[in-house]
Amino acid sequence: MSLTDNKAVNAWVDEMASMTKPDKIVWIDGSEEQLDALRGESLAAGEIIALDPDKLPGCFLHRTAVNDVARVEHRTFICSRREGDAGPTNNWTDPAEMYARLRKLYDGAMKGRTMYVIPFSMTVPESPFAKFGIELTDSIYVVLNMAIMTRIGARVIKCLDASLNPADFTKGLHAKADIDEENRYIVQFPEDNAIWSINSGYGGNVLLGKKCFALRIASYLGWKEGWMAEHMLILGIENPKGEIRYLAAAFPSACGKTNLAMLIPPDVYRNKGYKVWCVGDDIAWLRIGPDGRLWAVNPEAGFFGVAPGTNMKSNPNALLSCRANTIFTNVVHNLDDNTVWWEGLDKNPPKNALNWKGEKWDCADGSKGAHPNSRFTAPANQCPCISSEFEAPQGVPISALVFGGRRARTAPLVYQSRDWDHGVFVGSIMASETTAAASGAVGVVRRDPMAMLPFCGYHMGDYFAHWFEMGRRIPNPPKIFNVNWFRTDENGSFIWPGYGENMRVLEWIINRAFGEADAAESPIGYLPRPEDINREGLDVSLDTLKNLLSVDTELWREEARGIHEFYAKFGDKLPHKLREELARLEKNLA
Ligand code: GTP
Ligand code: SPV
Ligand code: MN
């Protein structure tokens, strides 16, 4: 039975049901009783496995199909009415044609299955910035994940019904169908505020509140409405005086957002009273506040974090967040004590275990037990360092924006842009080695402006213009920086220790944002002098730091040539300010 008499909602649910033809329709009210019953059903169907109730209370393991383990960028579409509005970095098909193609696939796709109707809200539904959506899905795994990642149920539909425009909600449709790779589609229709996903059961492809809505659709809405949806973590740094200063940082998938968002400062900082608070680990919605600063909310309620490499040393807060009420996807099942394991958790791979595919696994054969893109879905409020402002309706004021990626040689450990416009340039020239978070080759350098290449719901030329426009409108804009934790030596080993030690770089960034730290000018922007980075208690020599902060002009000239090539894609839509910034960089390097 419907949870609402909202005509727009009910008419749309009916229309989708008449196409997909489920045996049954179940509305998700968000109650623990209902979720518990669904867990029971999912367990009975073998879709999830209950883990040890003492060691991992309320935790489950799920395995996706072997062909369905990451986002599929080549099958992701932005179907705006005009091709020119999707731009050169997105796949596009005429919406009428795409709807026709997909209707055939959805026709009867839920026969013999149940359609779950999930009302969900991005940010707390009571926030003035909340956006509402409804996801229809035939997967209990999706329902259980959405219950962790977003706010769901009766509370949300009440807020939608009471809102100024109860017909204004994002329409998300997901059907597992046959998990057929050849017919897998992740399609956004920005002007219709709609998302259609079919033939996948994996994370970002099917948890439609995440990348599909909170980035692709929301970036489009932000462009139209004067705000920004970005692939950014949000954190607060508390200094010994008890002041908390916030920053947001954009890194491509699997490049360290979750890790940085939950950073534990090194002893020398903790002893002085420094603390880091996590507001968000993946997505930020940014708006200009009444005080003229940029304010950020985290639209999500949980973490969908990369499991491999997460351990008590690298990221204890992430590990502690996923010790209860968590869904693990594609990790190793330890049969001896009914727990989970992944590469980099500890040095004791289980002897009696199944790998992510569910096959008997012996680490001695050299194969990986967990998929490199295996993940945990954990409630954010279980994180030991979750910010008291995590659910603040107005969000937190941002003093610095940080871009970064995986660059073996070119980008220094950190540098600061000269001003907002130069900062937009710095974001636009981001490049990174690809990771396992998307299907395709790993380790290839590709341009990924603002870490938004796979997530921008409109023409990226317009997106850059929107960044410049926002800069013009923010009376007191954050300062903009770039970081790179991933420089390597001649043996390919990381030079910078990273993780908690990144605090030393954050300290410089936040002090610069408040005019409290020194820097030197360089051809690419402001660089800290090696002695401006605190090395107290750190096993990195001044020479190594010098090396990490060095700018190789020959490499950068090559970089500039690559940027020209990349910019050429955007034709007339490239804001000329970006060309001016590039010309200035080239002049500085000459
Ligand atoms: P998505 O959830 O895909 O958006 O990824 P993310 O940006 O949140 O990345 P995450 O924090 O999960 O880190 C991904 C990988 O980068 C993990 O294997 C980490 O161990 C590694 N990593 C994170 N921070 C650092 C760092 O400072 N140095 C090094 N060398 N590796 C890091
Ligand atoms: C990413 O790939 O950036 C993720 C994981 O955060 S997914 O939700 O699959 O997009
Ligand atoms: Mn991400």
XYZ file of C-alpha atoms and ligand atoms in Angstrom:
633
model
C 0.000 0.000 0.000
C 1.259 3.458 -0.873
C 2.677 5.530 1.965
C 1.296 8.733 0.480
C -1.541 10.293 -1.469
C 0.988 12.377 -3.407
C -0.508 12.118 -6.910
C 2.724 12.727 -8.797
C 4.511 10.022 -6.833
C 1.750 7.446 -7.089
C 1.163 8.030 -10.801
C 4.853 7.548 -11.541
C 5.128 4.395 -9.391
C 2.080 2.955 -11.218
C 3.555 3.786 -14.601
C 6.901 2.138 -13.781
C 5.138 -0.903 -12.302
C 3.003 -1.358 -15.403
C 6.218 -1.455 -17.428
C 8.327 -3.698 -15.164
C 5.376 -5.875 -14.016
C 6.455 -6.910 -10.509
C 4.377 -9.519 -8.642
C 4.246 -7.241 -5.625
C 4.957 -3.637 -4.654
C 6.346 -2.911 -1.176
C 6.801 0.607 0.179
C 9.806 1.078 2.424
C 8.721 2.931 5.564
C 12.202 2.935 7.101
C 11.175 1.033 10.248
C 13.669 -1.336 11.850
C 10.988 -4.102 11.839
C 10.554 -3.876 8.086
C 14.301 -3.743 7.417
C 14.788 -6.732 9.690
C 12.157 -8.738 7.842
C 13.914 -7.865 4.563
C 17.264 -8.993 5.970
C 15.584 -12.288 6.826
C 14.261 -12.655 3.280
C 17.598 -11.764 1.756
C 19.382 -14.280 4.009
C 16.915 -17.009 3.065
C 17.484 -16.243 -0.612
C 21.259 -16.495 -0.136
C 21.747 -12.896 -1.314
C 23.496 -11.916 1.921
C 25.356 -13.913 4.588
C 25.034 -13.044 8.291
C 28.432 -12.615 9.955
C 29.439 -13.493 13.508
C 26.990 -11.678 15.826
C 29.606 -11.133 18.558
C 32.528 -9.998 16.428
C 30.517 -8.192 13.734
C 27.002 -7.543 15.114
C 24.424 -6.651 12.485
C 26.934 -7.216 9.664
C 26.432 -9.027 6.373
C 28.488 -10.170 3.403
C 27.295 -9.840 -0.173
C 28.907 -10.987 -3.423
C 28.057 -9.313 -6.708
C 28.215 -11.080 -10.045
C 31.780 -11.547 -11.262
C 31.090 -9.284 -14.262
C 29.643 -6.529 -12.048
C 32.211 -5.167 -9.600
C 32.642 -1.441 -10.354
C 31.075 1.569 -12.003
C 30.827 1.192 -15.771
C 31.700 4.534 -17.306
C 31.374 3.335 -20.902
C 27.759 2.356 -20.204
C 26.867 5.540 -18.296
C 24.900 8.162 -20.252
C 23.805 11.755 -19.826
C 20.711 11.959 -22.002
C 20.025 15.669 -22.128
C 17.605 16.787 -24.823
C 20.400 18.311 -26.876
C 23.655 16.465 -27.460
C 25.613 19.690 -26.966
C 24.347 19.906 -23.373
C 25.988 16.603 -22.384
C 29.330 17.723 -23.803
C 32.388 15.871 -25.083
C 33.188 14.020 -21.839
C 29.854 12.205 -21.471
C 28.182 9.444 -23.467
C 24.984 10.729 -25.010
C 21.995 9.295 -26.857
C 18.809 11.099 -27.810
C 16.467 10.682 -24.797
C 13.525 9.475 -26.924
C 15.726 6.793 -28.451
C 17.210 5.841 -25.063
C 13.803 5.621 -23.391
C 12.589 3.368 -26.207
C 15.657 1.116 -25.951
C 15.371 0.884 -22.157
C 11.611 0.335 -22.092
C 12.197 -2.875 -24.022
C 14.701 -4.030 -21.402
C 12.493 -3.039 -18.448
C 9.378 -4.604 -19.974
C 8.452 -7.389 -17.549
C 11.905 -7.229 -15.911
C 10.368 -7.536 -12.425
C 8.056 -10.475 -13.211
C 8.178 -12.922 -10.318
C 9.949 -10.266 -8.214
C 8.990 -7.561 -5.749
C 9.351 -3.871 -6.501
C 10.513 -1.898 -3.468
C 9.620 1.789 -3.346
C 12.251 3.698 -1.380
C 11.542 7.352 -0.582
C 14.930 8.885 0.218
C 16.407 12.238 1.058
C 19.864 13.624 0.440
C 20.915 15.455 3.649
C 18.482 15.416 6.563
C 14.977 15.822 5.104
C 14.282 18.735 7.444
C 17.213 20.740 5.985
C 16.290 23.591 3.626
C 18.865 22.118 1.221
C 17.422 18.594 1.210
C 16.570 17.049 -2.145
C 14.137 14.174 -2.334
C 14.133 11.106 -4.498
C 12.336 7.816 -4.883
C 14.186 4.714 -5.974
C 12.268 1.753 -7.331
C 14.314 -1.432 -7.175
C 13.890 -5.200 -7.248
C 16.953 -5.728 -5.030
C 16.802 -6.059 -1.241
C 20.569 -5.473 -1.220
C 19.864 -2.022 -2.689
C 17.169 -1.326 -0.065
C 19.511 -2.303 2.781
C 22.354 -0.187 1.368
C 20.119 2.828 0.722
C 18.929 2.544 4.347
C 22.539 3.117 5.425
C 23.636 5.617 2.753
C 20.611 7.939 2.786
C 17.673 8.920 4.979
C 14.692 6.816 3.900
C 11.058 6.024 4.541
C 7.909 7.624 5.944
C 9.820 10.534 7.475
C 11.061 11.493 4.005
C 7.799 11.172 2.099
C 6.145 13.358 4.760
C 8.700 16.091 4.110
C 8.270 15.783 0.330
C 4.473 15.992 0.658
C 4.772 19.074 2.866
C 7.285 20.789 0.575
C 6.521 23.705 -1.768
C 6.424 21.383 -4.759
C 5.500 17.779 -3.842
C 5.903 16.785 -7.504
C 9.586 17.784 -7.360
C 11.500 14.578 -6.683
C 14.173 12.579 -8.494
C 12.739 9.505 -10.164
C 15.133 6.566 -9.854
C 14.389 3.216 -11.455
C 16.594 0.172 -10.949
C 16.101 -3.395 -12.144
C 18.688 -6.152 -11.825
C 17.246 -7.898 -14.893
C 19.833 -10.554 -15.921
C 22.980 -8.656 -14.817
C 23.777 -8.764 -18.514
C 26.921 -6.714 -19.210
C 25.958 -6.161 -22.832
C 22.685 -4.557 -21.801
C 23.882 -2.719 -18.709
C 22.824 0.944 -18.679
C 23.248 3.720 -16.124
C 21.305 6.612 -17.619
C 20.655 10.105 -16.328
C 17.958 12.296 -17.918
C 18.814 15.680 -16.350
C 15.829 17.679 -17.645
C 13.425 14.943 -16.475
C 15.132 14.612 -13.081
C 15.222 10.867 -13.777
C 17.727 7.993 -13.511
C 17.273 4.579 -15.133
C 19.679 1.798 -14.197
C 19.463 -1.779 -15.425
C 21.475 -5.035 -15.480
C 23.773 -4.219 -12.569
C 23.721 -4.888 -8.835
C 26.923 -3.027 -7.890
C 27.294 0.089 -5.701
C 27.581 3.291 -7.676
C 25.549 1.775 -10.531
C 22.513 1.016 -8.371
C 22.581 3.065 -5.150
C 20.988 5.861 -7.104
C 21.248 8.458 -4.332
C 25.014 8.435 -4.638
C 26.828 9.281 -7.894
C 23.744 9.263 -10.158
C 21.710 11.717 -8.085
C 24.017 13.498 -5.614
C 26.574 14.235 -8.358
C 25.259 13.822 -11.932
C 21.709 15.108 -11.455
C 22.658 17.444 -8.582
C 25.543 19.063 -10.525
C 23.009 19.905 -13.233
C 20.543 21.285 -10.647
C 23.342 23.264 -9.001
C 24.230 24.841 -12.340
C 20.600 25.865 -12.861
C 20.024 26.956 -9.264
C 23.336 28.608 -8.366
C 25.077 26.053 -6.136
C 27.597 23.227 -6.590
C 27.600 19.430 -6.197
C 31.177 18.169 -5.937
C 33.084 14.873 -5.481
C 34.561 16.138 -2.211
C 35.171 15.014 1.349
C 34.506 17.549 4.116
C 36.558 17.730 7.320
C 37.098 20.061 10.247
C 40.456 20.693 11.916
C 40.198 21.661 15.563
C 43.216 23.571 16.879
C 44.389 23.677 20.517
C 42.312 26.842 21.058
C 39.198 24.828 20.196
C 38.555 26.645 16.897
C 37.375 24.386 14.080
C 38.272 25.259 10.485
C 36.741 23.318 7.613
C 37.999 22.269 4.215
C 36.621 20.220 1.324
C 38.785 18.122 -0.993
C 38.187 16.514 -4.394
C 40.242 13.443 -5.341
C 39.272 10.902 -8.017
C 37.767 7.559 -6.992
C 40.049 5.443 -4.790
C 42.545 8.312 -4.344
C 42.164 8.875 -0.603
C 39.012 10.865 0.273
C 37.723 8.437 2.920
C 41.213 8.166 4.388
C 41.763 11.919 4.602
C 38.240 12.589 5.903
C 38.910 10.405 8.984
C 42.550 11.223 9.495
C 44.038 10.764 12.956
C 46.712 13.426 13.538
C 50.236 12.238 14.460
C 51.140 12.185 18.177
C 52.903 15.552 18.089
C 49.626 17.154 16.993
C 47.347 15.159 19.285
C 49.501 15.958 22.296
C 49.017 19.647 21.547
C 45.241 19.197 21.297
C 44.631 19.034 17.536
C 41.651 16.965 16.354
C 40.164 16.157 12.965
C 36.385 15.788 12.557
C 34.728 14.045 9.616
C 31.673 15.676 8.014
C 31.684 13.658 4.780
C 33.923 11.296 2.792
C 32.730 11.491 -0.826
C 30.240 14.193 -1.815
C 29.737 17.844 -0.860
C 26.889 20.179 -1.776
C 28.158 23.743 -1.571
C 26.113 26.908 -1.233
C 26.788 30.569 -0.537
C 25.720 31.330 3.035
C 24.117 34.525 4.325
C 27.548 35.489 5.740
C 29.133 35.427 2.269
C 31.148 32.281 2.849
C 30.775 28.956 1.034
C 28.925 26.360 3.169
C 29.006 22.591 2.667
C 26.643 19.764 3.569
C 27.283 16.059 3.137
C 24.184 14.737 1.358
C 24.880 11.144 2.450
C 24.250 9.259 5.702
C 26.861 6.522 5.345
C 30.220 5.543 3.875
C 30.617 3.276 0.863
C 34.320 2.842 1.431
C 37.124 0.920 -0.294
C 37.994 -2.096 1.916
C 41.494 -3.143 0.738
C 44.230 -1.239 2.519
C 41.924 -0.227 5.393
C 43.528 -1.259 8.696
C 44.084 -0.101 12.267
C 47.177 1.811 11.185
C 46.061 3.380 7.873
C 42.500 4.285 8.864
C 41.372 3.127 12.324
C 38.266 5.347 12.197
C 37.027 3.669 9.026
C 37.683 0.241 10.481
C 35.882 1.134 13.720
C 32.967 2.499 11.671
C 32.423 -0.882 10.038
C 32.515 -3.206 13.070
C 28.677 -3.251 13.340
C 25.581 -2.746 11.144
C 27.713 -2.903 8.000
C 27.313 -4.577 4.624
C 30.552 -5.891 3.109
C 30.646 -6.380 -0.652
C 33.156 -8.656 -2.428
C 35.577 -9.246 0.457
C 37.046 -12.538 1.762
C 34.829 -14.719 3.980
C 36.796 -16.227 6.877
C 34.992 -19.519 7.513
C 36.787 -20.275 10.788
C 35.232 -17.432 12.726
C 32.620 -16.201 10.229
C 34.206 -12.783 9.779
C 35.632 -10.900 6.801
C 39.128 -10.132 5.545
C 40.792 -8.151 2.774
C 44.293 -7.435 1.517
C 45.956 -4.991 3.854
C 43.628 -5.619 6.843
C 46.378 -7.465 8.714
C 49.233 -9.842 7.993
C 47.166 -12.965 8.735
C 45.083 -13.994 5.735
C 42.621 -16.656 6.887
C 43.512 -20.272 6.111
C 39.980 -21.552 5.764
C 38.318 -18.994 3.548
C 36.341 -18.119 0.432
C 37.488 -15.363 -1.949
C 35.221 -12.574 -3.211
C 33.804 -14.932 -5.828
C 32.828 -17.456 -3.153
C 35.528 -19.965 -4.180
C 37.765 -21.841 -1.752
C 40.805 -19.562 -1.456
C 44.384 -20.086 -0.424
C 46.472 -16.914 -0.272
C 49.561 -19.045 -0.964
C 48.548 -19.317 -4.636
C 49.257 -15.584 -4.971
C 45.738 -14.589 -6.011
C 43.846 -11.716 -4.385
C 41.127 -12.774 -1.936
C 39.120 -9.551 -1.934
C 38.267 -7.637 -5.099
C 40.430 -4.458 -5.321
C 37.170 -2.457 -5.411
C 35.513 -4.389 -2.569
C 33.660 -2.063 -0.211
C 31.989 -1.621 3.177
C 28.679 0.204 3.616
C 28.682 1.678 7.127
C 26.516 4.240 8.953
C 28.452 7.523 9.239
C 27.301 8.083 12.811
C 29.356 5.050 13.860
C 32.562 6.875 12.954
C 34.500 7.773 16.125
C 35.480 11.172 14.666
C 32.127 12.100 13.148
C 31.605 15.858 13.383
C 28.970 17.321 15.707
C 27.918 19.283 12.563
C 27.416 16.141 10.448
C 23.653 16.691 10.362
C 23.649 20.486 10.780
C 20.998 21.646 8.298
C 23.074 24.639 7.146
C 26.328 22.635 6.906
C 29.803 23.981 7.734
C 31.714 27.042 6.426
C 34.559 26.107 4.078
C 37.893 27.960 4.285
C 39.860 25.899 1.750
C 39.132 23.750 -1.288
C 41.719 21.121 -2.169
C 42.220 19.206 -5.412
C 44.461 16.184 -5.798
C 45.195 12.968 -7.620
C 47.729 10.224 -8.167
C 50.745 11.680 -9.969
C 54.033 9.799 -9.855
C 56.189 12.830 -10.756
C 54.560 16.050 -11.928
C 52.505 17.522 -9.080
C 54.318 18.579 -5.894
C 53.139 17.515 -2.422
C 51.112 20.729 -2.161
C 50.717 24.148 -3.776
C 48.270 27.018 -3.551
C 46.580 28.847 -6.385
C 47.045 32.606 -6.648
C 43.307 33.318 -6.500
C 39.907 31.726 -7.203
C 40.208 31.894 -11.007
C 43.669 30.359 -10.956
C 42.230 27.762 -8.563
C 39.557 26.849 -11.107
C 42.385 26.350 -13.609
C 44.245 24.134 -11.112
C 41.110 22.015 -10.665
C 40.502 21.838 -14.416
C 43.987 20.430 -15.117
C 43.740 17.650 -12.522
C 44.987 14.323 -13.799
C 45.334 11.002 -12.053
C 46.284 7.406 -12.591
C 43.112 5.327 -12.974
C 42.055 2.916 -10.183
C 39.883 -0.186 -9.739
C 36.850 1.938 -8.793
C 35.777 1.929 -12.442
C 36.035 -0.932 -14.924
C 38.913 -0.607 -17.412
C 42.701 -0.350 -17.287
C 44.266 0.632 -13.954
C 47.264 2.981 -13.623
C 46.825 4.987 -16.814
C 47.082 8.785 -16.394
C 43.902 10.535 -17.480
C 42.611 14.088 -17.099
C 39.910 14.215 -14.437
C 38.916 17.858 -13.842
C 37.808 18.453 -10.252
C 37.556 14.610 -9.945
C 34.228 15.045 -11.757
C 34.970 13.535 -15.183
C 32.642 10.527 -14.624
C 30.128 12.508 -12.556
C 29.376 15.820 -14.290
C 25.749 15.830 -15.451
C 26.200 18.494 -18.137
C 28.743 20.025 -20.535
C 32.050 20.332 -18.754
C 32.736 23.654 -20.486
C 29.580 24.997 -18.834
C 30.721 23.382 -15.599
C 34.010 25.340 -15.677
C 32.064 28.522 -16.448
C 29.830 27.791 -13.452
C 32.914 27.562 -11.210
C 34.083 31.011 -12.423
C 30.573 32.408 -11.934
C 30.418 31.039 -8.365
C 33.774 32.691 -7.639
C 32.350 36.005 -8.781
C 29.335 35.563 -6.502
C 31.018 34.333 -3.279
C 31.950 37.451 -1.280
C 34.440 35.539 0.864
C 35.599 32.533 -1.197
C 37.730 29.689 0.140
C 41.384 29.538 -0.948
C 42.169 26.774 -3.465
C 45.013 24.225 -3.198
C 46.336 21.090 -4.897
C 47.922 18.080 -3.167
C 49.630 14.881 -4.295
C 50.349 12.112 -1.781
C 51.511 9.757 -4.523
C 54.922 10.881 -5.808
C 57.180 7.856 -6.295
C 60.930 7.287 -6.304
C 62.952 5.465 -8.976
C 61.767 2.127 -7.501
C 58.124 3.114 -7.738
C 57.722 3.435 -3.945
C 55.714 6.303 -2.466
C 58.068 8.987 -1.106
C 55.582 10.692 1.224
C 54.326 8.545 4.149
C 50.742 9.822 3.657
C 47.697 8.883 5.757
C 47.908 10.528 9.241
C 51.050 12.414 8.241
C 48.967 14.317 5.689
C 47.957 16.409 8.721
C 51.226 18.311 8.243
C 50.099 19.430 4.810
C 46.566 20.207 5.997
C 48.026 22.424 8.708
C 49.915 24.476 6.123
C 46.791 24.679 3.936
C 44.465 25.835 6.680
C 47.022 28.311 8.049
C 47.518 29.737 4.542
C 43.749 30.099 4.216
C 43.834 32.304 7.325
C 46.992 34.177 6.288
C 49.036 32.527 9.038
C 51.713 30.646 7.066
C 54.522 31.490 4.647
C 54.999 30.453 1.048
C 57.229 31.081 -1.934
C 56.115 31.942 -5.460
C 56.711 29.396 -8.206
C 55.693 29.071 -11.870
C 52.634 27.000 -10.851
C 51.503 28.916 -7.745
C 52.504 29.330 -4.101
C 54.645 26.539 -2.661
C 55.525 26.054 0.978
C 59.246 26.343 1.607
C 60.382 22.944 2.955
C 60.750 24.451 6.434
C 57.118 25.666 6.337
C 55.936 22.050 6.697
C 56.144 20.794 10.284
C 58.591 17.863 10.451
C 58.520 17.415 14.217
C 58.332 13.674 14.958
C 58.414 12.826 11.243
C 60.965 10.529 9.661
C 61.330 12.541 6.447
C 64.475 14.576 5.804
C 64.473 18.200 4.720
C 66.033 17.070 1.418
C 63.230 14.580 0.788
C 60.698 17.314 1.512
C 62.561 19.622 -0.893
C 62.291 16.905 -3.500
C 58.561 16.408 -2.814
C 58.009 20.148 -3.271
C 60.130 20.511 -6.385
C 58.603 21.564 -9.704
C 60.265 20.061 -12.773
C 59.765 22.718 -15.450
C 60.453 20.295 -18.307
C 57.725 17.923 -17.047
C 55.384 20.864 -16.599
C 55.997 22.073 -20.168
C 54.989 18.611 -21.327
C 51.997 18.862 -18.999
C 50.994 22.161 -20.608
C 51.002 20.460 -24.025
C 48.676 17.768 -22.638
C 46.378 20.452 -21.216
C 46.152 22.149 -24.639
C 45.103 18.846 -26.139
C 42.521 18.257 -23.413
C 41.129 21.781 -23.621
C 40.736 21.445 -27.403
C 37.899 18.956 -26.759
C 35.716 21.720 -25.370
C 35.881 24.025 -28.405
C 34.022 27.334 -27.924
C 32.596 26.171 -24.627
C 35.979 26.427 -22.915
C 35.916 29.631 -20.831
C 38.675 31.882 -22.201
C 39.818 32.494 -18.640
C 41.173 28.936 -18.707
C 43.153 29.652 -21.879
C 44.514 32.806 -20.259
C 45.581 30.859 -17.187
C 47.262 28.245 -19.387
C 49.090 30.970 -21.337
C 50.242 32.471 -18.039
C 51.510 29.078 -16.856
C 53.446 28.632 -20.099
C 54.955 32.104 -19.755
C 55.995 31.315 -16.166
C 57.643 28.085 -17.310
C 59.503 29.645 -20.254
P 36.109 6.407 -3.530
O 35.274 5.839 -2.444
O 36.263 5.494 -4.698
O 35.642 7.766 -3.978
O 37.632 6.496 -2.977
P 38.363 7.478 -1.944
O 38.814 8.712 -2.665
O 37.523 7.678 -0.741
O 39.701 6.665 -1.591
P 40.129 5.903 -0.250
O 40.311 6.842 0.909
O 39.215 4.763 -0.034
O 41.582 5.380 -0.656
C 41.781 4.542 -1.749
C 43.140 3.920 -1.708
O 44.161 4.921 -1.587
C 43.330 2.974 -0.524
O 43.964 1.805 -0.978
C 44.229 3.730 0.418
O 45.013 2.886 1.185
C 45.053 4.607 -0.520
N 45.464 5.872 0.149
C 44.670 6.731 0.811
N 45.377 7.759 1.345
C 46.663 7.546 1.005
C 47.882 8.251 1.259
O 47.937 9.311 1.905
N 49.026 7.723 0.725
C 49.008 6.565 -0.001
N 50.156 6.124 -0.485
N 47.884 5.859 -0.241
C 46.722 6.345 0.239
C 33.606 6.141 -6.491
O 33.860 5.342 -7.413
O 34.005 7.339 -6.516
C 32.849 5.686 -5.313
C 32.252 4.347 -5.345
O 32.696 6.435 -4.363
S 30.756 4.294 -6.248
O 29.665 4.534 -5.319
O 30.662 2.947 -6.818
O 30.757 5.317 -7.250
Mn 33.759 8.461 -4.700
